[in-house]
């Protein structure tokens, strides 16, 4: 038995030497491991969607923002994501969808700093659809709710322009 033990000990020693040699040799997989996928963060996902929007890929950006909202429903950026979804519809001329998406922001995030912008663009969307009465109502409401906002100034200018249009049409 001692002969067998010596043989086993010799084999173990050879295997240990091979193991030591292999552990000192870098593996190809280690190089591949260094090329890790970027860490996906809430901010990173949002910024990527925003970049897509700014690149003019509105439909793709909308899908990215919708995925963001599904993944991070309670994010501090949720109202912004909803705004950009609405903007993507607006940019594509899909005004009815834009109106609904802006309304979603207004209802889900009533305290958001995006609400005045959403109301303004919602009014513009109604105007694009030829509904001047609803446009005027939304612009007036915007001025009442957010009188010191830049959007209220824009709403006032648009209301004045719409008033002038109406007066010019009445004058023969």
PDB file of C-alpha atoms in Angstrom:
ATOM      1  CA  UNK A   1       0.000   0.000   0.000  1.00  0.00           C
ATOM      2  CA  UNK A   2       2.838   2.371   0.638  1.00  0.00           C
ATOM      3  CA  UNK A   3       3.765   2.096  -3.057  1.00  0.00           C
ATOM      4  CA  UNK A   4       0.279   3.166  -4.041  1.00  0.00           C
ATOM      5  CA  UNK A   5       0.353   6.011  -1.545  1.00  0.00           C
ATOM      6  CA  UNK A   6       3.693   7.201  -2.962  1.00  0.00           C
ATOM      7  CA  UNK A   7       2.239   7.118  -6.485  1.00  0.00           C
ATOM      8  CA  UNK A   8      -0.831   9.055  -5.391  1.00  0.00           C
ATOM      9  CA  UNK A   9       1.339  11.585  -3.553  1.00  0.00           C
ATOM     10  CA  UNK A  10       3.464  12.016  -6.670  1.00  0.00           C
ATOM     11  CA  UNK A  11       0.351  12.536  -8.811  1.00  0.00           C
ATOM     12  CA  UNK A  12      -1.030  15.045  -6.318  1.00  0.00           C
ATOM     13  CA  UNK A  13       2.281  16.920  -6.395  1.00  0.00           C
ATOM     14  CA  UNK A  14       2.247  17.023 -10.222  1.00  0.00           C
ATOM     15  CA  UNK A  15      -1.353  18.217 -10.200  1.00  0.00           C
ATOM     16  CA  UNK A  16      -0.526  20.917  -7.645  1.00  0.00           C
ATOM     17  CA  UNK A  17       2.327  22.141  -9.833  1.00  0.00           C
ATOM     18  CA  UNK A  18       0.033  22.260 -12.864  1.00  0.00           C
ATOM     19  CA  UNK A  19      -2.608  24.074 -10.842  1.00  0.00           C
ATOM     20  CA  UNK A  20      -0.055  26.642  -9.631  1.00  0.00           C
ATOM     21  CA  UNK A  21       1.165  27.195 -13.188  1.00  0.00           C
ATOM     22  CA  UNK A  22      -2.371  27.606 -14.509  1.00  0.00           C
ATOM     23  CA  UNK A  23      -3.408  29.993 -11.770  1.00  0.00           C
ATOM     24  CA  UNK A  24      -0.488  32.286 -12.668  1.00  0.00           C
ATOM     25  CA  UNK A  25      -1.376  32.282 -16.373  1.00  0.00           C
ATOM     26  CA  UNK A  26      -4.007  34.879 -17.336  1.00  0.00           C
ATOM     27  CA  UNK A  27      -7.087  33.412 -18.915  1.00  0.00           C
ATOM     28  CA  UNK A  28      -8.717  34.805 -22.027  1.00  0.00           C
ATOM     29  CA  UNK A  29     -11.973  35.055 -20.104  1.00  0.00           C
ATOM     30  CA  UNK A  30     -10.385  37.498 -17.674  1.00  0.00           C
ATOM     31  CA  UNK A  31      -9.907  39.950 -20.527  1.00  0.00           C
ATOM     32  CA  UNK A  32     -13.510  39.530 -21.535  1.00  0.00           C
ATOM     33  CA  UNK A  33     -14.569  40.047 -17.943  1.00  0.00           C
ATOM     34  CA  UNK A  34     -12.932  43.472 -17.962  1.00  0.00           C
ATOM     35  CA  UNK A  35     -15.350  44.534 -20.692  1.00  0.00           C
ATOM     36  CA  UNK A  36     -18.300  44.622 -18.341  1.00  0.00           C
ATOM     37  CA  UNK A  37     -21.578  46.012 -19.485  1.00  0.00           C
ATOM     38  CA  UNK A  38     -22.120  49.522 -18.177  1.00  0.00           C
ATOM     39  CA  UNK A  39     -23.856  49.690 -14.845  1.00  0.00           C
ATOM     40  CA  UNK A  40     -27.508  50.430 -15.512  1.00  0.00           C
ATOM     41  CA  UNK A  41     -28.776  53.071 -13.142  1.00  0.00           C
ATOM     42  CA  UNK A  42     -32.048  54.911 -12.936  1.00  0.00           C
ATOM     43  CA  UNK A  43     -30.337  58.148 -13.993  1.00  0.00           C
ATOM     44  CA  UNK A  44     -28.476  56.357 -16.785  1.00  0.00           C
ATOM     45  CA  UNK A  45     -31.646  54.848 -18.248  1.00  0.00           C
ATOM     46  CA  UNK A  46     -33.370  58.245 -18.132  1.00  0.00           C
ATOM     47  CA  UNK A  47     -30.411  60.058 -19.716  1.00  0.00           C
ATOM     48  CA  UNK A  48     -30.211  57.480 -22.506  1.00  0.00           C
ATOM     49  CA  UNK A  49     -33.893  57.983 -23.308  1.00  0.00           C
ATOM     50  CA  UNK A  50     -33.423  61.754 -23.260  1.00  0.00           C
ATOM     51  CA  UNK A  51     -30.457  61.463 -25.628  1.00  0.00           C
ATOM     52  CA  UNK A  52     -32.569  59.359 -27.975  1.00  0.00           C
ATOM     53  CA  UNK A  53     -35.250  62.061 -27.891  1.00  0.00           C
ATOM     54  CA  UNK A  54     -32.732  64.825 -28.574  1.00  0.00           C
ATOM     55  CA  UNK A  55     -31.399  62.789 -31.489  1.00  0.00           C
ATOM     56  CA  UNK A  56     -34.867  63.088 -33.029  1.00  0.00           C
ATOM     57  CA  UNK A  57     -35.791  59.425 -32.577  1.00  0.00           C
ATOM     58  CA  UNK A  58     -39.122  60.218 -30.959  1.00  0.00           C
ATOM     59  CA  UNK A  59     -40.844  56.854 -31.217  1.00  0.00           C
ATOM     60  CA  UNK A  60     -37.777  55.037 -29.879  1.00  0.00           C
ATOM     61  CA  UNK A  61     -37.379  57.603 -27.093  1.00  0.00           C
ATOM     62  CA  UNK A  62     -41.036  57.184 -26.152  1.00  0.00           C
ATOM     63  CA  UNK A  63     -40.540  53.435 -25.781  1.00  0.00           C
ATOM     64  CA  UNK A  64     -37.458  54.040 -23.636  1.00  0.00           C
ATOM     65  CA  UNK A  65     -39.313  56.499 -21.386  1.00  0.00           C
ATOM     66  CA  UNK A  66     -42.248  54.082 -21.086  1.00  0.00           C
ATOM     67  CA  UNK A  67     -39.833  51.311 -20.099  1.00  0.00           C
ATOM     68  CA  UNK A  68     -38.262  53.707 -17.595  1.00  0.00           C
ATOM     69  CA  UNK A  69     -41.666  54.351 -16.005  1.00  0.00           C
ATOM     70  CA  UNK A  70     -42.382  50.625 -15.770  1.00  0.00           C
ATOM     71  CA  UNK A  71     -38.987  49.950 -14.208  1.00  0.00           C
ATOM     72  CA  UNK A  72     -38.879  52.992 -11.899  1.00  0.00           C
ATOM     73  CA  UNK A  73     -42.516  53.959 -11.236  1.00  0.00           C
ATOM     74  CA  UNK A  74     -41.667  55.895  -8.065  1.00  0.00           C
ATOM     75  CA  UNK A  75     -38.650  57.726  -9.441  1.00  0.00           C
ATOM     76  CA  UNK A  76     -38.143  61.440  -8.915  1.00  0.00           C
ATOM     77  CA  UNK A  77     -37.772  61.545 -12.703  1.00  0.00           C
ATOM     78  CA  UNK A  78     -41.154  59.934 -13.434  1.00  0.00           C
ATOM     79  CA  UNK A  79     -42.859  63.254 -14.131  1.00  0.00           C
ATOM     80  CA  UNK A  80     -40.058  64.238 -16.495  1.00  0.00           C
ATOM     81  CA  UNK A  81     -40.299  60.905 -18.294  1.00  0.00           C
ATOM     82  CA  UNK A  82     -44.056  61.367 -18.713  1.00  0.00           C
ATOM     83  CA  UNK A  83     -43.458  64.873 -20.075  1.00  0.00           C
ATOM     84  CA  UNK A  84     -41.012  63.575 -22.682  1.00  0.00           C
ATOM     85  CA  UNK A  85     -43.467  60.863 -23.712  1.00  0.00           C
ATOM     86  CA  UNK A  86     -46.018  63.594 -24.385  1.00  0.00           C
ATOM     87  CA  UNK A  87     -43.410  65.700 -26.180  1.00  0.00           C
ATOM     88  CA  UNK A  88     -42.519  62.778 -28.420  1.00  0.00           C
ATOM     89  CA  UNK A  89     -46.129  62.556 -29.577  1.00  0.00           C
ATOM     90  CA  UNK A  90     -46.230  66.317 -30.095  1.00  0.00           C
ATOM     91  CA  UNK A  91     -43.029  66.291 -32.158  1.00  0.00           C
ATOM     92  CA  UNK A  92     -44.496  63.572 -34.368  1.00  0.00           C
ATOM     93  CA  UNK A  93     -47.686  65.560 -34.910  1.00  0.00           C
ATOM     94  CA  UNK A  94     -49.756  63.005 -32.990  1.00  0.00           C
ATOM     95  CA  UNK A  95     -51.654  65.732 -31.156  1.00  0.00           C
ATOM     96  CA  UNK A  96     -54.495  63.641 -29.731  1.00  0.00           C
ATOM     97  CA  UNK A  97     -51.986  61.242 -28.172  1.00  0.00           C
ATOM     98  CA  UNK A  98     -49.955  64.212 -26.948  1.00  0.00           C
ATOM     99  CA  UNK A  99     -53.039  65.717 -25.285  1.00  0.00           C
ATOM    100  CA  UNK A 100     -53.699  62.466 -23.426  1.00  0.00           C
ATOM    101  CA  UNK A 101     -50.056  62.081 -22.395  1.00  0.00           C
ATOM    102  CA  UNK A 102     -49.888  65.678 -21.100  1.00  0.00           C
ATOM    103  CA  UNK A 103     -53.137  65.077 -19.220  1.00  0.00           C
ATOM    104  CA  UNK A 104     -51.626  61.977 -17.662  1.00  0.00           C
ATOM    105  CA  UNK A 105     -48.742  64.063 -16.330  1.00  0.00           C
ATOM    106  CA  UNK A 106     -51.090  66.777 -15.028  1.00  0.00           C
ATOM    107  CA  UNK A 107     -53.230  64.230 -13.160  1.00  0.00           C
ATOM    108  CA  UNK A 108     -50.502  61.886 -11.884  1.00  0.00           C
ATOM    109  CA  UNK A 109     -48.024  64.603 -10.904  1.00  0.00           C
ATOM    110  CA  UNK A 110     -50.080  67.702  -9.989  1.00  0.00           C
ATOM    111  CA  UNK A 111     -47.220  69.268  -8.016  1.00  0.00           C
ATOM    112  CA  UNK A 112     -44.612  68.722 -10.726  1.00  0.00           C
ATOM    113  CA  UNK A 113     -42.721  71.667 -12.144  1.00  0.00           C
ATOM    114  CA  UNK A 114     -43.574  70.174 -15.547  1.00  0.00           C
ATOM    115  CA  UNK A 115     -47.312  70.879 -15.183  1.00  0.00           C
ATOM    116  CA  UNK A 116     -47.214  74.437 -16.597  1.00  0.00           C
ATOM    117  CA  UNK A 117     -45.277  73.217 -19.640  1.00  0.00           C
ATOM    118  CA  UNK A 118     -47.639  70.295 -20.057  1.00  0.00           C
ATOM    119  CA  UNK A 119     -50.667  72.589 -19.935  1.00  0.00           C
ATOM    120  CA  UNK A 120     -49.125  74.957 -22.474  1.00  0.00           C
ATOM    121  CA  UNK A 121     -48.259  72.185 -24.901  1.00  0.00           C
ATOM    122  CA  UNK A 122     -51.648  70.579 -24.362  1.00  0.00           C
ATOM    123  CA  UNK A 123     -53.231  73.884 -25.379  1.00  0.00           C
ATOM    124  CA  UNK A 124     -50.967  74.075 -28.432  1.00  0.00           C
ATOM    125  CA  UNK A 125     -52.010  70.535 -29.330  1.00  0.00           C
ATOM    126  CA  UNK A 126     -55.688  71.490 -29.220  1.00  0.00           C
ATOM    127  CA  UNK A 127     -54.885  74.498 -31.382  1.00  0.00           C
ATOM    128  CA  UNK A 128     -53.149  72.248 -33.911  1.00  0.00           C
ATOM    129  CA  UNK A 129     -56.369  70.227 -34.046  1.00  0.00           C
ATOM    130  CA  UNK A 130     -58.348  73.419 -34.698  1.00  0.00           C
ATOM    131  CA  UNK A 131     -60.043  73.587 -31.284  1.00  0.00           C
ATOM    132  CA  UNK A 132     -59.510  77.251 -30.346  1.00  0.00           C
ATOM    133  CA  UNK A 133     -62.110  77.260 -27.569  1.00  0.00           C
ATOM    134  CA  UNK A 134     -60.428  74.473 -25.603  1.00  0.00           C
ATOM    135  CA  UNK A 135     -57.064  76.100 -26.294  1.00  0.00           C
ATOM    136  CA  UNK A 136     -58.288  79.357 -24.728  1.00  0.00           C
ATOM    137  CA  UNK A 137     -59.739  77.585 -21.684  1.00  0.00           C
ATOM    138  CA  UNK A 138     -56.480  75.727 -20.999  1.00  0.00           C
ATOM    139  CA  UNK A 139     -54.342  78.841 -21.524  1.00  0.00           C
ATOM    140  CA  UNK A 140     -56.569  80.864 -19.168  1.00  0.00           C
ATOM    141  CA  UNK A 141     -56.418  78.117 -16.546  1.00  0.00           C
ATOM    142  CA  UNK A 142     -52.647  77.997 -16.901  1.00  0.00           C
ATOM    143  CA  UNK A 143     -52.413  81.756 -16.283  1.00  0.00           C
ATOM    144  CA  UNK A 144     -54.626  81.449 -13.184  1.00  0.00           C
ATOM    145  CA  UNK A 145     -52.801  78.466 -11.673  1.00  0.00           C
ATOM    146  CA  UNK A 146     -49.232  79.528 -12.492  1.00  0.00           C
ATOM    147  CA  UNK A 147     -49.328  83.327 -12.916  1.00  0.00           C
ATOM    148  CA  UNK A 148     -45.595  83.871 -12.397  1.00  0.00           C
ATOM    149  CA  UNK A 149     -44.396  81.120 -14.718  1.00  0.00           C
ATOM    150  CA  UNK A 150     -42.773  81.704 -18.093  1.00  0.00           C
ATOM    151  CA  UNK A 151     -45.502  79.447 -19.508  1.00  0.00           C
ATOM    152  CA  UNK A 152     -48.130  81.927 -18.223  1.00  0.00           C
ATOM    153  CA  UNK A 153     -46.394  84.680 -20.211  1.00  0.00           C
ATOM    154  CA  UNK A 154     -46.458  82.509 -23.326  1.00  0.00           C
ATOM    155  CA  UNK A 155     -50.099  81.644 -22.658  1.00  0.00           C
ATOM    156  CA  UNK A 156     -50.943  85.341 -22.398  1.00  0.00           C
ATOM    157  CA  UNK A 157     -49.219  86.094 -25.710  1.00  0.00           C
ATOM    158  CA  UNK A 158     -51.023  83.213 -27.410  1.00  0.00           C
ATOM    159  CA  UNK A 159     -54.376  84.355 -25.986  1.00  0.00           C
ATOM    160  CA  UNK A 160     -53.729  87.866 -27.291  1.00  0.00           C
ATOM    161  CA  UNK A 161     -52.829  86.478 -30.718  1.00  0.00           C
ATOM    162  CA  UNK A 162     -55.957  84.332 -30.750  1.00  0.00           C
ATOM    163  CA  UNK A 163     -58.031  87.363 -29.741  1.00  0.00           C
ATOM    164  CA  UNK A 164     -56.538  89.408 -32.565  1.00  0.00           C
ATOM    165  CA  UNK A 165     -57.248  86.590 -35.009  1.00  0.00           C
ATOM    166  CA  UNK A 166     -60.880  86.567 -33.929  1.00  0.00           C
ATOM    167  CA  UNK A 167     -61.156  90.374 -34.218  1.00  0.00           C
ATOM    168  CA  UNK A 168     -59.556  90.409 -37.673  1.00  0.00           C
ATOM    169  CA  UNK A 169     -61.988  87.783 -38.935  1.00  0.00           C
ATOM    170  CA  UNK A 170     -64.968  89.856 -37.701  1.00  0.00           C
ATOM    171  CA  UNK A 171     -63.737  93.063 -39.356  1.00  0.00           C
ATOM    172  CA  UNK A 172     -64.833  93.266 -43.017  1.00  0.00           C
TER     173      UNK A 172
END
